[in-house]
XYZ file of C-alpha atoms in Angstrom:
753
model
C 0.000 0.000 0.000
C 1.330 3.439 -0.901
C 2.464 5.645 1.931
C 1.548 9.348 2.027
C 4.195 11.815 1.046
C 6.144 13.676 3.675
C 6.498 16.743 1.454
C 3.922 17.757 -1.154
C 5.322 19.808 -4.081
C 4.163 23.411 -3.822
C 3.397 23.693 -7.551
C 1.260 20.543 -7.465
C -0.475 21.713 -4.325
C -1.391 24.956 -6.062
C -2.697 23.140 -9.154
C -4.792 20.685 -7.168
C -6.032 23.564 -5.099
C -7.108 25.320 -8.266
C -8.889 22.197 -9.590
C -10.753 21.458 -6.401
C -11.658 25.102 -6.104
C -11.065 25.164 -2.382
C -10.365 28.805 -1.663
C -10.543 30.276 1.821
C -9.580 33.594 3.321
C -6.798 32.496 5.653
C -6.217 28.764 5.482
C -7.429 26.365 2.801
C -7.160 22.648 2.268
C -7.575 20.614 -0.887
C -7.713 16.843 -0.597
C -7.013 14.141 -3.129
C -7.368 10.443 -2.305
C -5.913 7.582 -4.316
C -8.670 5.159 -5.288
C -8.323 2.111 -3.083
C -5.464 3.401 -0.961
C -7.510 5.314 1.575
C -4.737 7.926 1.994
C -5.582 11.605 2.090
C -3.024 14.210 1.053
C -3.261 17.641 2.696
C -1.918 20.426 0.506
C 0.625 22.961 1.648
C -0.453 26.583 2.155
C 0.803 28.556 -0.803
C -0.128 31.301 -3.210
C -2.834 30.119 -5.572
C -1.495 31.663 -8.736
C -1.159 28.542 -10.899
C -2.894 28.799 -14.264
C -5.949 26.756 -15.087
C -4.831 26.818 -18.713
C -2.497 23.920 -17.942
C -3.813 20.741 -19.639
C -5.648 18.312 -17.369
C -3.435 15.465 -18.569
C -0.358 17.363 -17.364
C -1.917 17.852 -13.924
C -2.792 14.144 -13.676
C 0.773 13.246 -14.762
C 2.244 15.370 -11.967
C -0.023 13.699 -9.403
C 0.939 10.241 -10.673
C 4.634 11.146 -10.738
C 4.365 12.283 -7.143
C 2.880 8.919 -6.191
C 5.382 7.049 -8.374
C 2.553 5.734 -10.518
C 3.454 4.730 -14.061
C 1.174 5.084 -17.081
C -0.531 8.319 -16.034
C -2.853 7.998 -19.057
C -4.606 5.166 -17.173
C -5.736 7.606 -14.460
C -8.265 10.418 -14.218
C -9.750 12.828 -11.693
C -13.243 12.185 -10.441
C -15.711 13.878 -8.087
C -15.496 12.228 -4.680
C -19.205 12.763 -3.950
C -22.033 10.343 -4.745
C -22.138 11.422 -8.415
C -18.621 10.027 -9.177
C -18.527 12.062 -12.399
C -15.209 12.317 -14.212
C -13.376 15.630 -14.688
C -12.717 16.468 -18.340
C -11.436 19.468 -20.254
C -15.058 20.298 -21.114
C -16.413 20.316 -17.571
C -13.365 21.396 -15.532
C -14.667 24.990 -15.399
C -17.787 23.745 -13.621
C -15.846 22.610 -10.538
C -17.102 24.588 -7.545
C -15.426 25.847 -4.400
C -14.871 23.132 -1.825
C -15.123 20.256 -4.294
C -13.115 17.159 -3.341
C -11.571 15.172 -6.182
C -10.356 11.601 -6.319
C -7.584 10.069 -8.420
C -9.046 6.967 -10.001
C -8.892 4.674 -13.003
C -9.501 6.471 -16.304
C -12.898 6.100 -17.998
C -11.343 4.081 -20.837
C -9.628 1.680 -18.426
C -12.711 1.394 -16.241
C -14.900 0.704 -19.272
C -12.470 -1.967 -20.515
C -12.361 -3.669 -17.112
C -16.138 -3.649 -16.698
C -16.603 -4.874 -20.264
C -14.530 -7.917 -19.328
C -16.019 -8.379 -15.838
C -19.643 -8.508 -16.986
C -18.683 -11.471 -19.199
C -17.263 -13.372 -16.230
C -18.379 -16.970 -15.717
C -18.796 -16.260 -11.995
C -22.335 -15.208 -11.139
C -21.169 -13.138 -8.155
C -18.491 -11.349 -10.182
C -20.950 -10.679 -13.008
C -23.540 -9.327 -10.586
C -21.041 -6.972 -8.917
C -19.785 -5.772 -12.324
C -23.316 -5.035 -13.561
C -24.058 -3.149 -10.356
C -20.966 -0.958 -10.907
C -21.900 -0.500 -14.566
C -25.424 0.659 -13.671
C -23.913 3.307 -11.366
C -21.098 4.519 -13.655
C -23.284 4.688 -16.776
C -24.833 7.925 -15.515
C -21.535 9.669 -16.382
C -21.437 10.634 -20.070
C -17.620 10.374 -20.188
C -17.650 6.773 -19.017
C -20.713 6.021 -21.156
C -18.918 7.164 -24.302
C -15.942 4.882 -23.586
C -18.150 1.881 -22.800
C -20.239 2.452 -25.936
C -17.032 2.665 -28.006
C -16.311 -0.910 -26.876
C -19.662 -1.923 -28.383
C -21.005 -2.211 -24.841
C -24.629 -1.563 -25.857
C -24.546 -4.592 -28.165
C -23.089 -6.695 -25.370
C -25.916 -5.704 -23.012
C -28.599 -6.375 -25.607
C -27.084 -9.800 -26.314
C -27.154 -10.547 -22.581
C -30.828 -9.589 -22.483
C -31.693 -11.546 -25.634
C -29.777 -14.757 -24.956
C -27.772 -14.381 -21.784
C -30.831 -14.432 -19.580
C -31.909 -17.709 -21.160
C -28.698 -19.279 -19.916
C -29.680 -18.546 -16.357
C -33.344 -19.480 -16.615
C -32.509 -22.922 -15.227
C -30.840 -21.307 -12.226
C -33.746 -18.942 -11.625
C -35.550 -21.242 -9.187
C -32.554 -21.655 -6.910
C -31.036 -18.189 -7.483
C -34.106 -16.061 -8.133
C -32.941 -12.950 -6.175
C -29.543 -13.032 -7.925
C -31.166 -13.499 -11.338
C -33.624 -10.646 -10.738
C -30.874 -8.281 -9.555
C -28.657 -9.182 -12.495
C -31.355 -8.458 -15.056
C -32.388 -5.303 -13.198
C -28.814 -3.904 -13.208
C -28.422 -4.846 -16.885
C -31.576 -2.968 -17.876
C -30.674 -0.021 -15.624
C -27.253 0.295 -17.264
C -28.876 0.067 -20.696
C -31.379 2.832 -19.879
C -28.669 5.128 -18.464
C -26.374 4.594 -21.458
C -29.165 5.246 -23.965
C -30.212 8.329 -22.016
C -27.091 10.189 -23.203
C -28.314 10.148 -26.810
C -25.054 8.737 -28.176
C -26.587 5.649 -29.825
C -29.628 5.677 -32.101
C -32.669 3.691 -30.993
C -33.147 2.412 -34.540
C -30.305 -0.097 -34.170
C -32.102 -2.668 -32.003
C -33.317 -6.031 -33.203
C -36.801 -7.486 -33.087
C -35.489 -10.192 -30.727
C -34.478 -7.543 -28.171
C -37.861 -5.819 -28.434
C -39.653 -9.144 -27.995
C -37.569 -9.924 -24.906
C -38.293 -6.533 -23.289
C -41.979 -6.884 -24.179
C -42.036 -10.346 -22.596
C -40.927 -8.852 -19.269
C -43.945 -6.506 -19.442
C -46.391 -9.177 -20.546
C -45.268 -11.731 -17.964
C -47.186 -11.697 -14.677
C -45.328 -11.648 -11.367
C -42.245 -9.942 -12.827
C -39.869 -8.167 -10.417
C -40.910 -4.517 -9.890
C -37.528 -3.020 -10.838
C -37.334 -5.104 -14.041
C -40.896 -4.144 -14.961
C -40.174 -0.438 -14.378
C -37.097 -0.425 -16.582
C -38.759 -2.513 -19.276
C -41.662 -0.079 -19.466
C -39.202 2.854 -19.583
C -37.306 1.203 -22.469
C -40.520 0.583 -24.423
C -41.626 4.186 -23.928
C -38.260 5.511 -25.171
C -38.340 3.175 -28.191
C -41.784 4.387 -29.201
C -40.967 8.077 -28.715
C -37.577 7.990 -30.470
C -38.138 5.754 -33.501
C -41.032 5.370 -35.915
C -39.852 1.887 -36.944
C -39.614 0.764 -33.319
C -43.088 2.174 -32.643
C -44.521 -0.235 -35.177
C -42.586 -3.177 -33.737
C -43.498 -2.349 -30.134
C -47.155 -1.868 -31.094
C -47.139 -5.427 -32.487
C -45.694 -6.864 -29.266
C -47.625 -4.885 -26.652
C -51.407 -4.616 -26.513
C -53.525 -2.407 -24.293
C -55.014 -5.535 -22.755
C -51.551 -6.615 -21.584
C -50.867 -3.218 -20.007
C -54.189 -2.903 -18.158
C -53.279 -5.323 -15.305
C -50.336 -3.102 -14.337
C -52.802 -0.245 -13.732
C -54.882 -2.403 -11.412
C -52.001 -2.904 -8.974
C -51.080 -0.665 -6.057
C -47.598 0.500 -7.108
C -47.970 4.085 -8.367
C -44.555 4.017 -10.091
C -45.602 1.032 -12.206
C -48.943 2.716 -12.947
C -47.095 5.872 -14.023
C -44.746 3.980 -16.346
C -47.706 2.065 -17.799
C -49.720 5.200 -18.592
C -46.532 6.704 -20.064
C -46.254 3.769 -22.497
C -49.945 4.117 -23.441
C -49.430 7.851 -24.005
C -46.357 7.193 -26.157
C -48.260 4.672 -28.321
C -51.156 7.120 -28.572
C -48.895 10.065 -29.473
C -46.913 8.252 -32.166
C -49.834 6.402 -33.746
C -50.678 7.507 -37.321
C -53.702 9.779 -37.570
C -55.871 7.032 -39.028
C -54.955 4.689 -36.135
C -55.590 7.042 -33.225
C -59.373 6.802 -33.262
C -59.106 3.033 -33.542
C -56.775 2.998 -30.536
C -59.184 5.247 -28.621
C -61.974 2.753 -29.309
C -59.797 -0.058 -27.936
C -59.059 1.992 -24.802
C -62.802 2.506 -24.359
C -63.510 -1.209 -24.837
C -60.879 -2.090 -22.219
C -62.469 0.469 -19.861
C -59.150 2.251 -19.393
C -60.855 5.406 -18.161
C -62.803 3.690 -15.380
C -59.737 1.633 -14.369
C -57.649 4.806 -14.047
C -60.462 6.540 -12.163
C -60.816 3.670 -9.679
C -57.195 2.600 -9.218
C -55.329 5.880 -9.644
C -57.425 9.032 -9.244
C -59.701 7.748 -6.471
C -57.094 5.507 -4.815
C -56.376 6.191 -1.154
C -53.053 7.941 -1.832
C -51.787 11.259 -3.135
C -51.021 11.570 -6.836
C -47.371 12.532 -7.371
C -46.246 15.094 -9.945
C -45.204 12.601 -12.604
C -48.482 10.690 -12.403
C -50.342 14.016 -12.627
C -48.300 14.850 -15.741
C -49.077 11.525 -17.413
C -52.802 11.920 -16.644
C -52.638 15.425 -18.120
C -50.960 14.058 -21.266
C -53.629 11.358 -21.613
C -56.339 13.993 -21.157
C -54.806 16.214 -23.865
C -54.326 13.336 -26.314
C -57.923 12.217 -25.758
C -59.311 15.695 -26.426
C -57.045 16.049 -29.465
C -59.117 13.314 -31.116
C -61.721 16.061 -31.539
C -59.372 18.126 -33.716
C -60.379 16.376 -36.927
C -64.075 17.249 -36.470
C -63.164 20.697 -35.161
C -61.285 21.482 -38.384
C -63.830 19.854 -40.749
C -66.152 22.235 -42.567
C -69.701 21.177 -43.267
C -70.492 20.353 -46.856
C -73.881 22.014 -47.566
C -74.476 19.428 -50.334
C -73.845 16.405 -48.070
C -77.261 14.911 -47.329
C -76.027 12.907 -44.304
C -74.764 16.089 -42.677
C -77.942 17.972 -43.561
C -79.946 15.169 -41.947
C -78.340 16.045 -38.595
C -79.830 19.535 -38.829
C -83.204 18.027 -39.782
C -82.949 15.787 -36.707
C -82.319 18.814 -34.465
C -85.440 20.427 -35.861
C -87.503 17.217 -35.543
C -86.606 16.723 -31.865
C -87.409 20.336 -30.994
C -90.589 20.809 -33.005
C -91.945 17.284 -33.563
C -95.213 18.093 -31.779
C -95.768 21.049 -34.061
C -95.010 19.149 -37.281
C -97.836 18.541 -39.688
C -99.211 14.983 -39.478
C -98.660 14.327 -43.186
C -95.380 15.707 -44.494
C -96.430 15.052 -48.066
C -99.384 17.428 -47.836
C -98.951 21.103 -48.513
C -96.890 22.833 -51.090
C -93.120 22.860 -51.204
C -93.167 26.596 -50.576
C -95.134 26.117 -47.384
C -92.682 23.525 -46.071
C -89.711 25.735 -46.887
C -91.365 28.615 -45.058
C -91.999 26.411 -42.036
C -88.380 25.137 -42.013
C -87.046 28.682 -42.231
C -89.216 29.695 -39.274
C -88.036 26.694 -37.234
C -84.369 27.275 -38.069
C -84.776 30.843 -36.883
C -86.213 29.534 -33.601
C -83.254 27.160 -33.322
C -80.985 30.219 -33.393
C -79.099 29.687 -36.641
C -77.646 32.748 -38.343
C -78.558 31.495 -41.812
C -82.262 30.646 -41.546
C -82.579 29.416 -45.126
C -79.535 27.136 -45.182
C -78.222 26.513 -41.628
C -75.441 24.298 -43.029
C -73.583 27.514 -43.883
C -73.215 28.242 -40.134
C -70.842 25.282 -39.807
C -68.400 26.221 -42.560
C -66.141 28.164 -40.181
C -63.244 26.274 -38.530
C -62.826 25.977 -35.689
C -65.286 24.669 -34.458
C -66.543 23.158 -37.737
C -68.583 19.971 -37.462
C -67.686 19.532 -33.786
C -70.307 22.139 -32.878
C -73.005 20.229 -34.759
C -71.910 16.979 -33.071
C -72.290 18.630 -29.671
C -75.727 20.004 -30.513
C -76.968 16.584 -31.646
C -75.541 14.915 -28.515
C -77.311 17.476 -26.316
C -80.581 17.043 -28.211
C -80.480 13.232 -27.924
C -79.030 12.686 -24.441
C -80.518 15.714 -22.655
C -83.685 16.007 -24.703
C -85.843 17.718 -22.080
C -83.262 20.427 -21.428
C -82.752 20.889 -25.178
C -86.468 21.271 -25.936
C -86.932 23.606 -22.953
C -84.116 25.920 -24.078
C -85.282 26.054 -27.703
C -88.975 26.606 -26.904
C -88.203 29.021 -24.094
C -86.188 31.259 -26.381
C -88.568 30.965 -29.323
C -91.342 32.415 -27.135
C -89.315 35.530 -26.272
C -89.042 38.717 -28.230
C -86.565 38.474 -31.084
C -84.028 40.776 -29.482
C -84.120 38.928 -26.111
C -83.909 35.361 -27.370
C -80.708 33.408 -26.734
C -79.872 31.907 -30.166
C -79.189 28.230 -29.466
C -77.426 27.545 -32.783
C -75.093 30.533 -32.672
C -74.470 30.011 -28.951
C -73.556 26.355 -29.462
C -71.080 27.186 -32.223
C -69.328 29.929 -30.220
C -69.401 27.887 -27.015
C -67.799 24.878 -28.718
C -65.053 27.136 -30.065
C -64.513 28.628 -26.601
C -64.320 25.226 -24.869
C -61.769 24.043 -27.441
C -59.663 27.103 -26.653
C -59.908 26.499 -22.894
C -58.895 22.835 -23.248
C -56.334 23.661 -26.000
C -57.702 21.059 -28.377
C -55.182 20.344 -31.126
C -52.108 21.468 -29.170
C -49.380 19.028 -28.168
C -49.008 18.306 -24.430
C -46.605 20.470 -22.454
C -43.481 18.794 -21.049
C -43.992 20.329 -17.598
C -47.735 20.712 -17.113
C -49.572 18.634 -14.458
C -52.970 20.270 -14.974
C -55.315 17.307 -15.360
C -58.998 17.489 -14.378
C -60.406 14.439 -12.544
C -63.935 15.157 -13.781
C -62.942 14.369 -17.387
C -62.131 10.803 -16.311
C -65.650 10.220 -14.942
C -67.478 9.894 -18.295
C -66.740 8.255 -21.641
C -68.130 11.315 -23.472
C -66.692 13.917 -21.119
C -66.297 16.721 -23.681
C -69.880 16.366 -24.873
C -71.150 16.327 -21.273
C -68.950 19.347 -20.543
C -70.646 21.136 -23.453
C -74.133 20.147 -22.243
C -73.492 21.661 -18.811
C -72.022 24.841 -20.290
C -74.775 25.433 -22.868
C -77.345 25.326 -20.058
C -75.148 27.717 -18.078
C -75.021 30.065 -21.079
C -78.813 30.112 -21.365
C -79.145 30.749 -17.605
C -76.573 33.564 -17.669
C -78.305 35.122 -20.703
C -81.543 35.342 -18.729
C -79.789 36.683 -15.617
C -78.135 39.405 -17.688
C -81.400 40.166 -19.514
C -79.247 40.202 -22.588
C -80.169 41.178 -26.107
C -78.553 40.108 -29.359
C -76.159 43.084 -29.077
C -74.875 41.664 -25.759
C -73.886 38.285 -27.218
C -70.116 38.799 -26.851
C -70.529 40.146 -23.312
C -72.488 37.033 -22.325
C -69.785 34.795 -23.812
C -67.127 36.625 -21.785
C -69.093 36.106 -18.572
C -69.639 32.415 -19.365
C -65.924 31.947 -20.053
C -65.101 33.525 -16.696
C -67.633 31.278 -14.943
C -66.202 28.137 -16.588
C -62.579 29.110 -15.931
C -63.238 29.912 -12.270
C -65.082 26.620 -11.780
C -62.281 24.632 -13.458
C -59.619 26.137 -11.190
C -61.282 24.430 -8.215
C -60.547 21.039 -9.850
C -64.019 19.467 -9.302
C -63.840 15.704 -8.918
C -66.949 15.019 -11.019
C -69.170 16.655 -13.636
C -71.942 17.001 -11.037
C -69.563 18.851 -8.750
C -68.577 21.091 -11.661
C -72.264 21.829 -12.225
C -72.660 22.773 -8.552
C -69.673 25.106 -8.753
C -71.293 26.864 -11.709
C -74.569 27.208 -9.806
C -72.689 29.208 -7.184
C -71.084 31.393 -9.856
C -74.211 33.202 -11.023
C -73.980 36.466 -12.949
C -74.658 38.357 -9.720
C -71.760 36.571 -8.045
C -69.459 37.338 -10.992
C -70.396 41.018 -10.681
C -69.527 40.937 -6.966
C -66.176 39.313 -7.695
C -65.416 41.840 -10.407
C -66.440 44.716 -8.150
C -64.233 43.417 -5.366
C -61.279 43.055 -7.716
C -61.939 46.484 -9.175
C -61.940 48.038 -5.710
C -58.711 46.271 -4.829
C -57.100 47.534 -8.028
C -58.660 50.970 -7.896
C -56.377 53.602 -9.293
C -56.778 57.185 -8.111
C -55.683 59.610 -10.814
C -55.960 62.998 -9.111
C -52.755 65.023 -8.808
C -52.467 64.899 -4.989
C -52.949 61.124 -5.047
C -50.330 60.719 -7.777
C -47.903 62.813 -5.733
C -48.624 60.691 -2.673
C -48.034 57.559 -4.726
C -44.722 58.878 -5.969
C -43.686 59.688 -2.407
C -44.484 56.299 -0.856
C -43.527 54.089 -3.826
C -39.820 53.761 -2.838
C -40.895 52.595 0.603
C -43.200 49.964 -0.893
C -40.514 48.794 -3.351
C -38.069 48.381 -0.476
C -40.682 46.287 1.345
C -41.124 44.070 -1.750
C -37.343 43.802 -2.119
C -36.956 42.598 1.467
C -39.708 40.043 0.946
C -37.978 38.709 -2.167
C -34.616 38.457 -0.403
C -36.229 36.730 2.576
C -37.685 34.162 0.193
C -34.264 33.591 -1.355
C -32.873 33.050 2.149
C -35.543 30.377 2.720
C -34.503 28.757 -0.561
C -36.278 26.720 -3.238
C -36.061 23.162 -4.533
C -35.510 23.043 -8.302
C -35.975 20.049 -10.571
C -33.432 18.996 -13.174
C -35.203 18.202 -16.417
C -33.876 15.396 -18.557
C -35.207 13.419 -21.495
C -36.682 10.783 -19.170
C -38.899 13.031 -17.137
C -39.925 10.478 -14.527
C -36.445 10.115 -13.069
C -36.532 13.494 -11.366
C -33.341 14.852 -9.896
C -33.547 17.745 -7.488
C -31.238 20.478 -6.318
C -31.691 23.214 -3.746
C -30.521 26.810 -3.753
C -30.731 29.428 -1.021
C -29.181 32.773 -0.142
C -27.112 33.166 3.005
C -28.678 35.326 5.773
C -26.084 38.053 5.162
C -27.022 38.102 1.445
C -23.420 37.515 0.373
C -23.373 33.891 -0.822
C -25.670 31.528 -2.727
C -25.523 27.982 -1.312
C -26.655 25.143 -3.580
C -26.332 21.405 -4.014
C -27.971 18.239 -5.334
C -30.645 16.342 -3.398
C -31.767 12.732 -3.608
C -35.432 13.678 -3.307
C -37.692 16.678 -2.931
C -37.184 18.076 0.606
C -39.826 18.669 3.237
C -39.140 22.214 4.436
C -35.899 24.175 4.306
C -32.507 22.593 3.645
C -29.683 23.753 6.013
C -26.786 25.731 4.528
C -24.179 23.259 5.742
C -25.775 20.401 3.766
C -25.403 22.309 0.475
C -21.893 21.612 -0.777
C -21.507 24.356 -3.403
C -21.209 28.126 -3.002
C -21.351 31.123 -5.304
C -20.415 34.565 -3.917
C -22.943 37.205 -4.937
C -20.026 39.508 -5.764
C -19.007 37.093 -8.562
C -22.365 37.313 -10.351
C -22.025 39.170 -13.645
C -25.589 39.015 -14.936
C -28.954 37.248 -14.763
C -30.500 36.158 -18.074
C -33.913 34.635 -18.768
C -35.780 32.610 -21.402
C -34.060 32.052 -24.742
C -30.947 33.913 -23.547
C -30.207 31.128 -21.044
C -27.338 28.807 -22.050
C -29.360 25.675 -21.219
C -32.234 26.890 -23.411
C -29.976 27.286 -26.441
C -29.313 23.547 -26.574
C -31.085 21.431 -29.161
C -33.989 19.202 -28.237
C -37.771 19.343 -28.148
C -37.802 19.751 -24.386
C -35.677 22.878 -24.521
C -37.928 24.449 -27.117
C -41.070 24.017 -25.016
C -42.718 27.405 -24.485
C -43.631 26.800 -20.852
C -40.100 25.680 -19.981
C -38.679 28.781 -21.681
C -40.933 30.986 -19.553
C -39.569 29.404 -16.348
C -35.878 29.369 -17.271
C -33.220 31.749 -15.912
C -29.447 31.593 -15.489
C -26.796 33.263 -13.336
C -23.647 34.146 -15.301
C -20.403 34.415 -13.364
C -16.655 34.349 -14.010
C -15.759 33.482 -17.607
C -18.123 31.094 -19.404
C -19.580 29.815 -16.128
C -23.275 29.714 -15.348
C -25.790 28.342 -12.877
C -28.929 27.247 -14.711
C -32.435 27.196 -13.223
C -35.893 26.018 -14.272
C -38.382 27.371 -11.740
C -41.138 25.039 -10.471
C -43.789 27.629 -11.369
C -44.260 31.223 -12.510
C -44.493 32.552 -8.953
C -41.090 31.124 -7.963
C -39.645 32.370 -11.258
C -40.716 35.926 -10.392
C -39.457 35.621 -6.794
C -35.988 34.485 -7.885
C -35.494 36.832 -10.836
C -36.663 39.757 -8.674
C -34.429 38.729 -5.769
C -31.351 38.245 -7.957
C -31.903 41.591 -9.687
C -32.290 43.226 -6.278
C -28.962 41.711 -5.172
C -27.336 43.185 -8.278
C -28.878 46.595 -7.634
C -31.197 46.374 -10.637
C -34.934 47.037 -10.913
C -37.395 44.252 -10.177
C -39.385 43.982 -13.411
C -41.551 40.899 -12.945
C -45.327 40.798 -13.284
C -45.539 39.705 -9.638
C -43.708 42.864 -8.534
C -46.090 45.040 -10.538
C -49.115 43.339 -8.978
C -47.664 43.525 -5.461
C -46.769 47.185 -5.953
C -50.284 48.040 -7.163
C -51.916 46.148 -4.295
C -49.690 47.571 -1.543
C -49.841 51.106 -2.950
C -53.621 50.979 -3.109
C -53.865 49.701 0.474
C -51.387 52.268 1.794
C -53.123 55.160 0.038
C -56.541 54.097 1.335
C -55.164 53.882 4.866
C -53.552 57.300 4.615
C -56.718 58.839 3.226
C -58.756 57.717 6.216
C -59.660 60.768 8.274
C -58.126 59.526 11.528
C -56.022 62.527 12.562
C -56.513 63.475 16.237
C -59.028 60.670 16.573
C -58.343 58.241 19.364
C -59.409 54.728 18.474
C -60.796 53.077 21.658
C -59.749 49.588 22.709
C -63.372 48.566 23.316
C -66.472 49.448 21.264
C -68.541 52.388 22.637
C -71.710 51.536 24.603
C -75.065 51.483 22.847
C -76.939 54.723 23.674
C -80.231 54.650 25.562
C -83.483 54.758 23.684
C -84.943 58.263 23.200
C -87.781 59.381 25.512
C -90.121 59.817 22.542
C -90.241 59.237 18.821
C -91.905 62.482 17.773
C -89.112 63.111 15.295
C -90.093 60.033 13.273
C -92.173 60.854 10.190
C -94.756 58.240 9.271
C -95.181 58.114 5.501
C -98.540 56.370 5.874
């Protein structure tokens, strides 16, 4: 075993000190341990003026020479923390203050050794090698070296045929077999995650083997998780593999995994279904939706996921949101289809709407009477139905959106809620022309509005978790949603005593009612209906009045002068609040191409506002994270600038995820030193505003966020109202004054009667 040096060369000490970034005011220490030796080398105190321009290979050579180690090219520097990531010329500038590095085997050597070890005839040696491979594969430097040795092919061969070799041993060595396969699949997933190898290179035999792990009952949880993750990635990253996976995996085989109790497995399963749904050709999507309906996927998810006795985590919420969006996107085809006025089948739908509404008034013998008389009667009825074009209502459905989707909704309402439909039509046909709520026009505009609210036709966001449980309670949820809202529109029209000129105003009120009800996340359509009942037009007026009073802006000159005088005080108050929030800190999520495997990191400002402390976390924390547990530091004095959105370095990278609009709106970066940055993606818009405001305040810049503007308006309004209260020289008592005695007579009361 190597003994520690008695004297450590000053030049080497300085260089290692530079690499590790351990800089202190009076006394600093940089440590480097030799892998396997257990010896720690304290550096000598010296001036840290060595240049970082020195090649990394030269630094490693000096360390090896000092330890009398030959073949320095077989060694590398590595983070000594749990990440174990290698230091390279590309990432050396990212090393933070206080980082401890380890001298270890080079990535190429390590990859070569593991490549040989995983082919060992010893089960124990193979298992240990696969475990190490699963851990090291997270590092892109090691991954590249292992892939260069054709390591991916070796792993796929082990999955395809190697597992067969151990099937006979499975009964007596089941735990070992399960762990071995689990580590193999984990390593495969991590290696593929770096995007170095194309997914198109895999054989049908490999796909069949992975699919068999999913289709087989009683499979180990970890193997099932990784198999589902591999299938999802195959479908999303290769059109050819989508077709092959779709042949091997059926919805019926995935359903049992949703009926279990493991939420991770349920999440992975829904993710695979979403991937198959998303990549299916347009002509196949409706067919797939029909299969999902036949297999009662919606009710299974409602029972086993949404209404299960456990909280829904963020990733499950995201997958449910994606499924909701993809389901509603099936409506896009009808939404963008214009009605053909010459198509008799489509015209028959309009005739059916008229028949249901006015059947009692129809003449007993349709053949009697002249053609002119029938046309006149149809025109009258179409006017009562609220169509804009009374002669040829088909022309009302030539605008897209909502196209034929509006007519579909009207027919569904007429057939499945016939009493409500007839009541609305007859009720409005008995009113004066200017006060009638036109059912046809209303239905068309309402359908368009609901499509906008639910963003029909848009691809799912990468970060959104906004699913609505009520849409999983009915097989025709959009149509039922329309039926509730069209009745709301008719009710609001009556409450507003609207005329035809007020049509747009009514639609605005209805949109506000629907949006406010949706924000409460009702668990069922009935609950949504109850929420709307409580949001009458009168209630909307009260809410608007309250908001208007809170945002009231006094424009007189004295008030404006008062505002100008107290605004700096309010801004300082907002600034202190922002800095206090930065001191509390926030947990940020690292986004990668496999969204489920969330990695977290925490950042907070020191109480003296001089240093940002940050570091990686294993899981999302409960409450604040102490400063001493965050290993990295960034002095505020070193910050050069704060950039947001597309200007962020991590948003300039290629990839669909980086181009997502919502992610761009939450991204910001701290630039410091030369070519160094700390990249953030805020958990929500509120945290984004808090952090960008706080960082700008630290740099002495203006806080420009929307949140600051709203807070400033609110606090200014409150302060002005308080100052305008006529309370000067008035002593406010601690207790309310006593009620005065009744007067001796009431002669002063004037009786109007």
